[in-house]
CSV table of C-alpha atoms and ligand atoms in Angstrom, one decimal:
chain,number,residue,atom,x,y,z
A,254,UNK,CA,-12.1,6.4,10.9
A,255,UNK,CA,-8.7,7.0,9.8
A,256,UNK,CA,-6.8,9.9,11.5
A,257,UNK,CA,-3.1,10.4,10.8
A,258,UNK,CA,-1.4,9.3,7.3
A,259,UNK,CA,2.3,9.2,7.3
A,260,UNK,CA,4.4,9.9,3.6
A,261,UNK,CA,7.5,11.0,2.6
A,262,UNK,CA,8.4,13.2,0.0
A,263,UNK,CA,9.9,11.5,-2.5
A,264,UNK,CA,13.9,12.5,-3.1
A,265,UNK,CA,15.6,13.6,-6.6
A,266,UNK,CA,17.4,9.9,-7.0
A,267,UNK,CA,13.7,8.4,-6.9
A,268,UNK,CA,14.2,7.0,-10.8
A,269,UNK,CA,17.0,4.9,-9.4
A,270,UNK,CA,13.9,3.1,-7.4
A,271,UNK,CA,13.5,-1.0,-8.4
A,272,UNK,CA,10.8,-1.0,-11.4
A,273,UNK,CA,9.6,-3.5,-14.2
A,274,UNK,CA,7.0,-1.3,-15.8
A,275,UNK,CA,8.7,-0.3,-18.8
A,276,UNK,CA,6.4,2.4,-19.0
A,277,UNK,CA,9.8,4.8,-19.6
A,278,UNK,CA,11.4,8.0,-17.7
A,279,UNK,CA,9.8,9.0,-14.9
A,280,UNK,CA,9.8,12.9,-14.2
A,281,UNK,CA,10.4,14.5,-10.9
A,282,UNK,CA,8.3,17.8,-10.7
A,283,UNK,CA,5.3,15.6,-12.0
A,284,UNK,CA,5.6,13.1,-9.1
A,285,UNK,CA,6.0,16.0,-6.9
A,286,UNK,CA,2.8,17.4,-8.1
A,287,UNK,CA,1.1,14.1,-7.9
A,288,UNK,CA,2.3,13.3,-4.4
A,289,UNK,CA,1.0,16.8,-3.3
A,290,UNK,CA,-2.1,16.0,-4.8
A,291,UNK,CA,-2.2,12.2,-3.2
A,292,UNK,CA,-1.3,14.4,0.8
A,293,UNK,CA,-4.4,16.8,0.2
A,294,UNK,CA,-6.7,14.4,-0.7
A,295,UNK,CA,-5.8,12.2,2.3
A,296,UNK,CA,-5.9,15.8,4.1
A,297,UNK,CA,-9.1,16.5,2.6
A,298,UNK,CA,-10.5,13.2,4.2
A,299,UNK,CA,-9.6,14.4,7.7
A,300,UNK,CA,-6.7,12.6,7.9
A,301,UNK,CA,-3.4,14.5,9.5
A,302,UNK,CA,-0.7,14.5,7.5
A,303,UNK,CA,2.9,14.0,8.3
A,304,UNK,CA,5.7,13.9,5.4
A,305,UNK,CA,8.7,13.0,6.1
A,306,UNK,CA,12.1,14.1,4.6
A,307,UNK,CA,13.5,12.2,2.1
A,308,UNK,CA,15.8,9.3,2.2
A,309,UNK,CA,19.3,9.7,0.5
A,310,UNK,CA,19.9,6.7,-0.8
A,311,UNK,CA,16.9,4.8,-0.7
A,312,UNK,CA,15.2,6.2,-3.8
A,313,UNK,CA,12.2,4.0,-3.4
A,314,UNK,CA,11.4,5.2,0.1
A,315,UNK,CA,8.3,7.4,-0.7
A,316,UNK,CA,6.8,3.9,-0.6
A,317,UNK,CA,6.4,4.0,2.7
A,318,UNK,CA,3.4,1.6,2.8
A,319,UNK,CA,5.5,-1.3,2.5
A,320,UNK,CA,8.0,-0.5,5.7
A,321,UNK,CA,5.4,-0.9,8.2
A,322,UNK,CA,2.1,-2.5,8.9
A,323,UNK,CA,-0.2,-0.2,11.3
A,324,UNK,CA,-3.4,-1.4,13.2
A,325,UNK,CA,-5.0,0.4,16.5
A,326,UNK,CA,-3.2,-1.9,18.8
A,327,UNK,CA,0.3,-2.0,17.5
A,328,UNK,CA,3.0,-0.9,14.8
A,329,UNK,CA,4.8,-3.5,13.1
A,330,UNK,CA,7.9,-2.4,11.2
A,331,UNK,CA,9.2,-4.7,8.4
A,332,UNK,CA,11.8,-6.0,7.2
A,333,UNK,CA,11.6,-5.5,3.7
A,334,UNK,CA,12.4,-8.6,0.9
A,335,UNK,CA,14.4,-6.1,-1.7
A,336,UNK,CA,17.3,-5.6,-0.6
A,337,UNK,CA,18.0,-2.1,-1.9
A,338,UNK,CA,15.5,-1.3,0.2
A,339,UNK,CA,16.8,-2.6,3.2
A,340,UNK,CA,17.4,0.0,6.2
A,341,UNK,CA,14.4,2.1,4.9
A,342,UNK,CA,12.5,0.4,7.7
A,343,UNK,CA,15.0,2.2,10.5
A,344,UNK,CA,13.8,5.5,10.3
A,345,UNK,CA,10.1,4.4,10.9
A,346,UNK,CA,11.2,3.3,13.9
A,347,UNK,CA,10.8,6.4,16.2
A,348,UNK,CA,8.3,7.7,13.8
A,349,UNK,CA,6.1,5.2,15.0
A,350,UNK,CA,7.2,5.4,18.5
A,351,UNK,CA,5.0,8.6,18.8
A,352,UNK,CA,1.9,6.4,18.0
A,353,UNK,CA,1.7,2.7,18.5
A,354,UNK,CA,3.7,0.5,20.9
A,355,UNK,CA,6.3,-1.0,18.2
A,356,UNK,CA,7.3,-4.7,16.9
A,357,UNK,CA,9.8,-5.8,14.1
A,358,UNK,CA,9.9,-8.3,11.9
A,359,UNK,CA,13.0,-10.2,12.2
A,360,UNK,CA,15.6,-12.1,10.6
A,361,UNK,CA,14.7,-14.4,8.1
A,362,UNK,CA,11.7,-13.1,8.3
A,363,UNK,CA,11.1,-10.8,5.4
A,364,UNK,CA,7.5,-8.5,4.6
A,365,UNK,CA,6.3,-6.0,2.5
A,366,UNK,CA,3.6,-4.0,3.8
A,367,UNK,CA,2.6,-4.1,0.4
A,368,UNK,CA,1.6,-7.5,0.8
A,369,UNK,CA,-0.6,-7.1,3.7
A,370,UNK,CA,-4.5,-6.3,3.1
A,371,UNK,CA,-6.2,-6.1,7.0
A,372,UNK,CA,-10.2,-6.5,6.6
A,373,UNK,CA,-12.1,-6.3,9.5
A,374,UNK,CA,-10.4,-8.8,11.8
A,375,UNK,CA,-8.8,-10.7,8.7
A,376,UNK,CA,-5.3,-10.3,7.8
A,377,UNK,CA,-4.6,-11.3,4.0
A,378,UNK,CA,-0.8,-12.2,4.1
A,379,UNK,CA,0.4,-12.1,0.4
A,380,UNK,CA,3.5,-14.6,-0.2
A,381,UNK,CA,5.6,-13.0,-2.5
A,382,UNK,CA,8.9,-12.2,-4.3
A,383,UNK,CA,8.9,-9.9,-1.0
A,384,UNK,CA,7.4,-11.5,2.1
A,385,UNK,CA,8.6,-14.6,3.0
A,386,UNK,CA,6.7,-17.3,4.7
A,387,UNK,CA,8.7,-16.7,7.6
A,388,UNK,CA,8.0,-12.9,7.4
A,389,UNK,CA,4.4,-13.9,6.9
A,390,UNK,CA,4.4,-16.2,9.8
A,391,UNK,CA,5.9,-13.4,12.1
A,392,UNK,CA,3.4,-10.9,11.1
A,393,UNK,CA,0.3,-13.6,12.0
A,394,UNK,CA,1.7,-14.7,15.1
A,395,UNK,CA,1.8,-10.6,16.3
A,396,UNK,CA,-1.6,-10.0,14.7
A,397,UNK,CA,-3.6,-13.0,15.8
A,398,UNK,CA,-2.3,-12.0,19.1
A,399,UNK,CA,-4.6,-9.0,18.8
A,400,UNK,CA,-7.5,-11.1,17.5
A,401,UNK,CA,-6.7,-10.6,14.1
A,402,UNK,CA,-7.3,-13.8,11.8
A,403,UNK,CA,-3.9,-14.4,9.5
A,404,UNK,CA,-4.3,-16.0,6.0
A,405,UNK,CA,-1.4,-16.8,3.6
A,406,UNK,CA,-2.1,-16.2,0.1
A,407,UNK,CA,0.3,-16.6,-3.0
A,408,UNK,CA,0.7,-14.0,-5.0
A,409,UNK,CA,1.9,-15.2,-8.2
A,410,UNK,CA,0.7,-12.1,-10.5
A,411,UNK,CA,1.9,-8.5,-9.5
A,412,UNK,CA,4.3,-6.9,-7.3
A,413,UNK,CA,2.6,-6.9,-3.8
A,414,UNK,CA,-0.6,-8.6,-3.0
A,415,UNK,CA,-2.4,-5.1,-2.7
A,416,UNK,CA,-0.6,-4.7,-6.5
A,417,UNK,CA,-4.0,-6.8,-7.4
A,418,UNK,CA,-6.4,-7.5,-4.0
A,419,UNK,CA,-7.9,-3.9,-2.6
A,420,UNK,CA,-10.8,-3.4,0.0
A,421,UNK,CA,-13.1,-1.2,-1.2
A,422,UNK,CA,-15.9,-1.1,1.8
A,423,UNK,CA,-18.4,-3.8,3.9
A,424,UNK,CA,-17.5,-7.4,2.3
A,425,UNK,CA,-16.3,-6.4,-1.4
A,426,UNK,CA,-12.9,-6.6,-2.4
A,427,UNK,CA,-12.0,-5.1,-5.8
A,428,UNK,CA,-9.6,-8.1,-7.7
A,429,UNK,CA,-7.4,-8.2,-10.4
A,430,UNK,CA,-8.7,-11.0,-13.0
A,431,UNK,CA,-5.4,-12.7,-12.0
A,432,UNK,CA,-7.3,-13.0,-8.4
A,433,UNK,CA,-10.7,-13.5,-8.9
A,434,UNK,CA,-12.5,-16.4,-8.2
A,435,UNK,CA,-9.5,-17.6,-5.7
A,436,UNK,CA,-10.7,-19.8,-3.1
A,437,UNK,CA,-8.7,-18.0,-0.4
A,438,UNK,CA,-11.1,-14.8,-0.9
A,439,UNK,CA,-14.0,-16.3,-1.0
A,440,UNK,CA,-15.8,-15.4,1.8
A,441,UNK,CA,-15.7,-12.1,0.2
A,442,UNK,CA,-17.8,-10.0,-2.8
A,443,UNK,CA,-15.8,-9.2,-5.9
A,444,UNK,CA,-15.7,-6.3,-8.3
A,445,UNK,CA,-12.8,-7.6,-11.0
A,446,UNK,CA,-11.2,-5.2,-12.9
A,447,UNK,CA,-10.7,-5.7,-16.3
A,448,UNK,CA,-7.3,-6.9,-17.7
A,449,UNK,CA,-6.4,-4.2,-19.6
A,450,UNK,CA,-7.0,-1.7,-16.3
A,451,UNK,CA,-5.1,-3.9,-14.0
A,452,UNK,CA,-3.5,-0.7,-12.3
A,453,UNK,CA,-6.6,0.3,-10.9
A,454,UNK,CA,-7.0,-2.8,-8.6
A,455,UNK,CA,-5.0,-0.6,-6.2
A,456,UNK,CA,-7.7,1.4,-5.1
A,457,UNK,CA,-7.4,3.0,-1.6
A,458,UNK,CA,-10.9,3.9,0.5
A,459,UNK,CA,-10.6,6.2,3.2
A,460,UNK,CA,-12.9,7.7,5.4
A,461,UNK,CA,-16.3,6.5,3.0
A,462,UNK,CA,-14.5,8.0,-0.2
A,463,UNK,CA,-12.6,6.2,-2.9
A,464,UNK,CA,-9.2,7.1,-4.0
A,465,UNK,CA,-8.6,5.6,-7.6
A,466,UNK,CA,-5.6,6.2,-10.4
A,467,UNK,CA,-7.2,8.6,-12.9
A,468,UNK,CA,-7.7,6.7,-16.6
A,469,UNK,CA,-9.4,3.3,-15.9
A,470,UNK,CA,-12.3,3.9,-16.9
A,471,UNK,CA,-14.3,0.3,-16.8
A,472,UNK,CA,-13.2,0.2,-13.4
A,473,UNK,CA,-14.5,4.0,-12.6
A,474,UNK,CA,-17.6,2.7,-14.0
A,475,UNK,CA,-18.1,-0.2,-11.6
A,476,UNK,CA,-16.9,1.9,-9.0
A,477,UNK,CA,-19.4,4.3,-9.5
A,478,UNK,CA,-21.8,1.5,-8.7
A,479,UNK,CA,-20.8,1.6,-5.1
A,480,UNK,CA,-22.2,5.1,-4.5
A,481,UNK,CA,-19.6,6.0,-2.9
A,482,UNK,CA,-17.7,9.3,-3.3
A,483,UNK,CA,-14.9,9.4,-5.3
A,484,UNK,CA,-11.4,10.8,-6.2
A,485,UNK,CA,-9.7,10.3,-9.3
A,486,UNK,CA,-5.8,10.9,-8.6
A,487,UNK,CA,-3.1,11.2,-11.3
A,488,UNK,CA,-0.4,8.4,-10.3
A,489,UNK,CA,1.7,8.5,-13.6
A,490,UNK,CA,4.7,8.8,-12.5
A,491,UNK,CA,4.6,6.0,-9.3
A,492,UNK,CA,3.9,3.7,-12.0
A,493,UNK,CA,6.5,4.2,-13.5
A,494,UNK,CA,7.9,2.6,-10.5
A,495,UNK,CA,5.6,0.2,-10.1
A,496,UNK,CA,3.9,2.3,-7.3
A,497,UNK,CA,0.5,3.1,-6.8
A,498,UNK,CA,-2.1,5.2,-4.5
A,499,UNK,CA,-1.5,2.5,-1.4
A,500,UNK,CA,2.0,2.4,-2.0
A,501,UNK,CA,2.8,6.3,-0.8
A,502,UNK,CA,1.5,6.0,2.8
A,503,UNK,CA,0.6,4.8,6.0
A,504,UNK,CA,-2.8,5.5,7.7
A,505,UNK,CA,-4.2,4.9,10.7
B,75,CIR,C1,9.6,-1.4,-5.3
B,75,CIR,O1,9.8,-2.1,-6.3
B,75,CIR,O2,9.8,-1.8,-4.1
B,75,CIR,C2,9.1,0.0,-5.6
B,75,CIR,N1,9.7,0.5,-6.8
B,75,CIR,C3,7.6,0.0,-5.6
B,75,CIR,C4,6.9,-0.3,-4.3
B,75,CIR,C5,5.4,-0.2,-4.4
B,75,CIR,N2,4.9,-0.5,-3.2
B,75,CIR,C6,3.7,-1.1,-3.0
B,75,CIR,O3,3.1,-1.6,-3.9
B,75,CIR,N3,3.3,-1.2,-1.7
C-alpha cells in the first residue's frame, strides 16, 4: 500500500524543460489541469498528497520522479545525468528528511529515478543517457544493502528505462516492443505494447488500480485484460516534454 505521493507544480518556464518529442508547443493551463487531474487520482487512491512549490529555474522539476528513488527503508536522492537539471535534487533533500533516513548519490555517480523500476525485491537499474554505471553501481550497493537484488540493464530505446519497462501487478511487466523478449526481464510476464502506442508503456499501478495516458487504445484493451480498475489520464502536455504519468511524482 502506497501512502504519501510527493509532486511539484509545475512553474511558467516549464517549456524551456529538455524535450525530443517534437510533438510542438506545450500549453501551460492544460498541464496545469492535467497535473491536477494526475494529484486527485493519486489522492483518490488514498495516497496523501504533497505538492511542492515550483522551482525557478529548473523548468523540468515537476519531474520529480527522477530526483529521488524511495523504498520503505531508505530515500535515495540522485544526482541527476542532465545537467540542466542539476541542483533539482537539493531541495528534496529536507523533503525527504521528514520520511526516510536519507542517502545521495555521489560524484561520478549519475541516476535518474527514471531509470529505476523496484519489483518486489528486484531493482531494474536502466543504463542510460542519464544514469551512469557508476550511478547505477551506487544505487545497488545502497539497495542490496536492504536486501534488494540490483540488475543493470541498457536502455538503448527511450528516455528512461521506465520510458519503455512499467510494472503493472504480481510478475507482469508491460514492455515496449523495443524491450520485449530481453533476456534481462525474463523471469518476468509481458504485455508488449504496440509500436505505434509506445507512450503508454509508462503505465503507473497504484493501490490495485491502473493509471494509463488517455488514447492508446490497443494497450487499454490488453490492459483491460488484467481486471484491474482503471484510470485513463490526459498527459498531453508532459509529452510534450517527454514526460509521462511516472515522471510527475514520488510515492511511497
Ligand atoms: C527531461 O528530459 O529530463 C524531462 N523533460 C523529462 C523527464 C521525464 N522523466 C521521467 O521519465 N522519469
Amino acid at each position: 500500500m502506497f501512502n504519501h505521493a510527493i509532486l511539484r507544480q509545475p512553474g511558467p518556464d516549464f517549456a524551456a524543460g529538455l524535450t525530443t518529442a517534437g510533438l510542438g508547443i506545450p500549453d501551460y493551463s492544460r498541464l496545469l489541469d492535467q497535473h491536477r487531474a494526475y494529484a486527485e487520482a493519486l489522492a483518490s487512491l488514498g495516497l496523501q498528497t504533497e505538492l511542492l512549490e515550483p522551482l525557478p529555474g529548473f523548468p523540468d522539476a515537476y519531474f520529480v520522479e527522477d530526483v529521488a528513488v524511495v523504498v520503505p527503508e531508505l530515500a535515495i536522492v540522485t544526482r541527476p545525468g542532465a545537467l540542466a537539471r542539476r541542483g533539482e535534487e537539493l531541495p528534496m533533500l529536507p523533503v525527504l528528511a521528514r520520511h526516510r533516513p536519507l542517502a545521495r548519490i555521489l560524484a561520478p555517480g549519475t541516476l535518474d529515478g527514471g531509470d529505476v523500476l523496484i519489483v518486489g525485491r528486484t531493482a531494474f537499474v536502466g543504463l542510460s543517457s542519464r544514469t551512469n554505471a557508476e550511478g547505477a553501481a551506487q544505487l545497488g550497493r545502497l539497495l542490496s544493502a536492504h536486501g534488494y537484488q540490483a540488475r543493470t540493464i541498457a536502455v538503448a530505446a527511450g528516455l528512461h528505462f521506465k520510458s519503455s519497462v512499467t510494472s503493472v501487478g504480481g510478475n507482469t511487466l508491460l514492455v515496449s516492443e523495443a524491450f520485449a523478449g530481453r533476456p534481462e526481464l525474463a523471469d518476468f510476464q509481458q504485455i508488449v505494447v504496440d509500436a505505434e502506442e509506445e507512450y503508454a508503456s509508462n503505465t503507473l499501478l497504484m493501490n490495485g488500480t491502473i493509471l494509463t495516458p488517455a488514447g492508446f487504445p490497443q494497450t487499454l484493451r490488453k490492459l483491460e485484460g488484467l481486471g484491474m480498475p482503471i484510470t485513463l489520464l490526459d498527459t498531453s502536455e508532459a509529452r510534450k516534454m517527454d514526460g509521462g504519468l511516472t515522471c510527475m511524482s514520488l510515492r511511497f
